PDB file of C-alpha atoms in Angstrom:
ATOM      1  CA  MET A 550      -2.353   0.317  -4.500  1.00  0.00           C
ATOM      2  CA  MET A 551      -6.148   0.214  -4.480  1.00  0.00           C
ATOM      3  CA  ALA A 552      -8.642   2.816  -5.589  1.00  0.00           C
ATOM      4  CA  LEU A 553     -10.651   4.311  -2.749  1.00  0.00           C
ATOM      5  CA  THR A 554     -13.797   3.447  -4.725  1.00  0.00           C
ATOM      6  CA  GLU A 555     -13.033  -0.253  -4.069  1.00  0.00           C
ATOM      7  CA  PHE A 556     -14.358   0.263  -0.551  1.00  0.00           C
ATOM      8  CA  GLU A 557     -18.002   1.018   0.003  1.00  0.00           C
ATOM      9  CA  GLN A 558     -19.049   3.105   2.974  1.00  0.00           C
ATOM     10  CA  GLY A 559     -19.181   0.899   6.040  1.00  0.00           C
ATOM     11  CA  LYS A 560     -22.404   0.043   7.777  1.00  0.00           C
ATOM     12  CA  ARG A 561     -22.960  -2.060  10.798  1.00  0.00           C
ATOM     13  CA  SER A 562     -24.268  -4.935   8.688  1.00  0.00           C
ATOM     14  CA  ASN A 563     -21.170  -5.217   6.466  1.00  0.00           C
ATOM     15  CA  ARG A 564     -18.353  -4.985   8.995  1.00  0.00           C
ATOM     16  CA  GLY A 565     -15.514  -7.330   8.188  1.00  0.00           C
ATOM     17  CA  VAL A 566     -15.436  -6.738   4.432  1.00  0.00           C
ATOM     18  CA  ILE A 567     -12.283  -8.261   2.925  1.00  0.00           C
ATOM     19  CA  MET A 568      -9.601  -5.661   2.244  1.00  0.00           C
ATOM     20  CA  LEU A 569      -6.772  -7.999   1.234  1.00  0.00           C
ATOM     21  CA  ARG A 570      -7.070 -11.725   0.630  1.00  0.00           C
ATOM     22  CA  GLU A 571      -4.579 -13.521   2.897  1.00  0.00           C
ATOM     23  CA  LEU A 572      -2.283 -16.220   1.569  1.00  0.00           C
ATOM     24  CA  LYS A 573      -1.678 -19.091   3.988  1.00  0.00           C
ATOM     25  CA  THR A 574       1.816 -19.984   2.739  1.00  0.00           C
ATOM     26  CA  ASN A 575       3.353 -16.506   2.535  1.00  0.00           C
ATOM     27  CA  PRO A 576       0.929 -13.948   3.996  1.00  0.00           C
ATOM     28  CA  HIS A 577       1.062 -10.223   3.266  1.00  0.00           C
ATOM     29  CA  ARG A 578       0.804  -7.808   6.149  1.00  0.00           C
ATOM     30  CA  VAL A 579      -0.502  -4.262   6.043  1.00  0.00           C
ATOM     31  CA  ALA A 580       2.208  -2.042   7.525  1.00  0.00           C
ATOM     32  CA  GLY A 581       0.542   1.311   6.956  1.00  0.00           C
ATOM     33  CA  LEU A 582      -1.983   3.247   4.947  1.00  0.00           C
ATOM     34  CA  VAL A 583      -1.529   6.525   3.100  1.00  0.00           C
ATOM     35  CA  PHE A 584      -3.727   8.264   0.564  1.00  0.00           C
ATOM     36  CA  VAL A 585      -1.791   8.905  -2.645  1.00  0.00           C
ATOM     37  CA  THR A 586      -2.222   9.911  -6.263  1.00  0.00           C
ATOM     38  CA  ARG A 587      -0.395   8.444  -9.268  1.00  0.00           C
ATOM     39  CA  ASP A 588       2.227  11.230  -9.058  1.00  0.00           C
ATOM     40  CA  ASP A 589       3.171  10.547  -5.426  1.00  0.00           C
ATOM     41  CA  SER A 590       5.859   8.383  -3.896  1.00  0.00           C
ATOM     42  CA  VAL A 591       6.085   6.759  -0.475  1.00  0.00           C
ATOM     43  CA  THR A 592       8.990   5.685   1.692  1.00  0.00           C
ATOM     44  CA  LEU A 593       8.945   2.307   3.439  1.00  0.00           C
ATOM     45  CA  PHE A 594      10.944   2.085   6.672  1.00  0.00           C
ATOM     46  CA  THR A 595      12.619  -1.170   7.707  1.00  0.00           C
ATOM     47  CA  PRO A 596      15.327  -1.828  10.321  1.00  0.00           C
ATOM     48  CA  SER A 597      17.992  -1.972   7.589  1.00  0.00           C
ATOM     49  CA  ILE A 598      16.899   0.323   4.716  1.00  0.00           C
ATOM     50  CA  LEU A 599      14.619   3.092   3.543  1.00  0.00           C
ATOM     51  CA  HIS A 600      12.939   2.140   0.262  1.00  0.00           C
ATOM     52  CA  THR A 601      11.136   4.650  -1.977  1.00  0.00           C
ATOM     53  CA  VAL A 602       8.230   3.414  -4.077  1.00  0.00           C
ATOM     54  CA  HIS A 603       6.900   5.539  -6.954  1.00  0.00           C
ATOM     55  CA  ILE A 604       3.161   4.966  -7.135  1.00  0.00           C
ATOM     56  CA  ASN A 605       3.001   5.272 -10.928  1.00  0.00           C
ATOM     57  CA  GLU A 606       5.188   2.124 -11.150  1.00  0.00           C
ATOM     58  CA  LEU A 607       2.616  -0.015  -9.312  1.00  0.00           C
ATOM     59  CA  LYS A 608      -0.289  -1.753 -11.014  1.00  0.00           C
ATOM     60  CA  PRO A 609      -3.693  -0.973  -9.492  1.00  0.00           C
ATOM     61  CA  LYS A 610      -5.282  -3.904  -7.615  1.00  0.00           C
ATOM     62  CA  ASP A 611      -8.798  -4.666  -6.540  1.00  0.00           C
ATOM     63  CA  ARG A 612      -9.588  -5.867  -3.073  1.00  0.00           C
ATOM     64  CA  TYR A 613     -10.177  -9.450  -4.249  1.00  0.00           C
ATOM     65  CA  ASN A 614      -6.546  -9.676  -5.333  1.00  0.00           C
ATOM     66  CA  ASN A 615      -3.658 -11.050  -3.279  1.00  0.00           C
ATOM     67  CA  GLY A 616      -1.668  -7.823  -3.632  1.00  0.00           C
ATOM     68  CA  SER A 617       2.002  -7.840  -4.553  1.00  0.00           C
ATOM     69  CA  PHE A 618       5.333  -7.753  -2.763  1.00  0.00           C
ATOM     70  CA  VAL A 619       7.426  -4.585  -2.853  1.00  0.00           C
ATOM     71  CA  LEU A 620      10.206  -5.702  -0.489  1.00  0.00           C
ATOM     72  CA  ASP A 621      11.671  -9.053   0.502  1.00  0.00           C
ATOM     73  CA  VAL A 622      11.278  -8.866   4.280  1.00  0.00           C
ATOM     74  CA  SER A 623      13.549 -11.879   4.766  1.00  0.00           C
ATOM     75  CA  LYS A 624      16.407  -9.624   3.588  1.00  0.00           C
ATOM     76  CA  THR A 625      15.338  -6.182   4.839  1.00  0.00           C
ATOM     77  CA  GLY A 626      13.279  -6.973   7.931  1.00  0.00           C
ATOM     78  CA  ASP A 627       9.628  -6.121   8.482  1.00  0.00           C
ATOM     79  CA  VAL A 628       8.307  -2.755   7.364  1.00  0.00           C
ATOM     80  CA  THR A 629       7.960  -0.619  10.477  1.00  0.00           C
ATOM     81  CA  GLY A 630       6.472   2.487   8.890  1.00  0.00           C
ATOM     82  CA  VAL A 631       5.199   4.126   5.720  1.00  0.00           C
ATOM     83  CA  LYS A 632       5.382   7.830   4.887  1.00  0.00           C
ATOM     84  CA  LYS A 633       4.087   9.772   1.905  1.00  0.00           C
ATOM     85  CA  ASP A 634       6.922  11.838   0.455  1.00  0.00           C
ATOM     86  CA  VAL A 635       6.471  15.600   0.407  1.00  0.00           C
ATOM     87  CA  LYS A 636       6.522  17.307  -2.975  1.00  0.00           C
ATOM     88  CA  LEU A 637       8.401  20.558  -3.085  1.00  0.00           C
ATOM     89  CA  PRO A 638       6.969  23.337  -5.247  1.00  0.00           C
ATOM     90  CA  ASP A 639       8.684  24.040  -8.537  1.00  0.00           C
ATOM     91  CA  ARG A 640      11.023  27.027  -8.357  1.00  0.00           C
ATOM     92  CA  LYS A 641      11.171  29.340 -11.321  1.00  0.00           C
TER      93      LYS A 641
END
């Protein structure tokens, strides 16, 4: 999770700004992008499971960080999709 303010508005002169520092030994891959708030949750789709991640359980990162793993893809397979979960209104 990164704050949107971590990314300045793009101009032609600063194309190629680092979004996620890549590790050579065990690289991270961006599987999807969704805009969320701290109260949201997202579902990660893999060939074997659906995994729900609650955003408030993640520590915020800056773009100079290596990120963090949420799933072990050697066990679950690569993430094939990401979806923001829909909040249902409270019923009274």
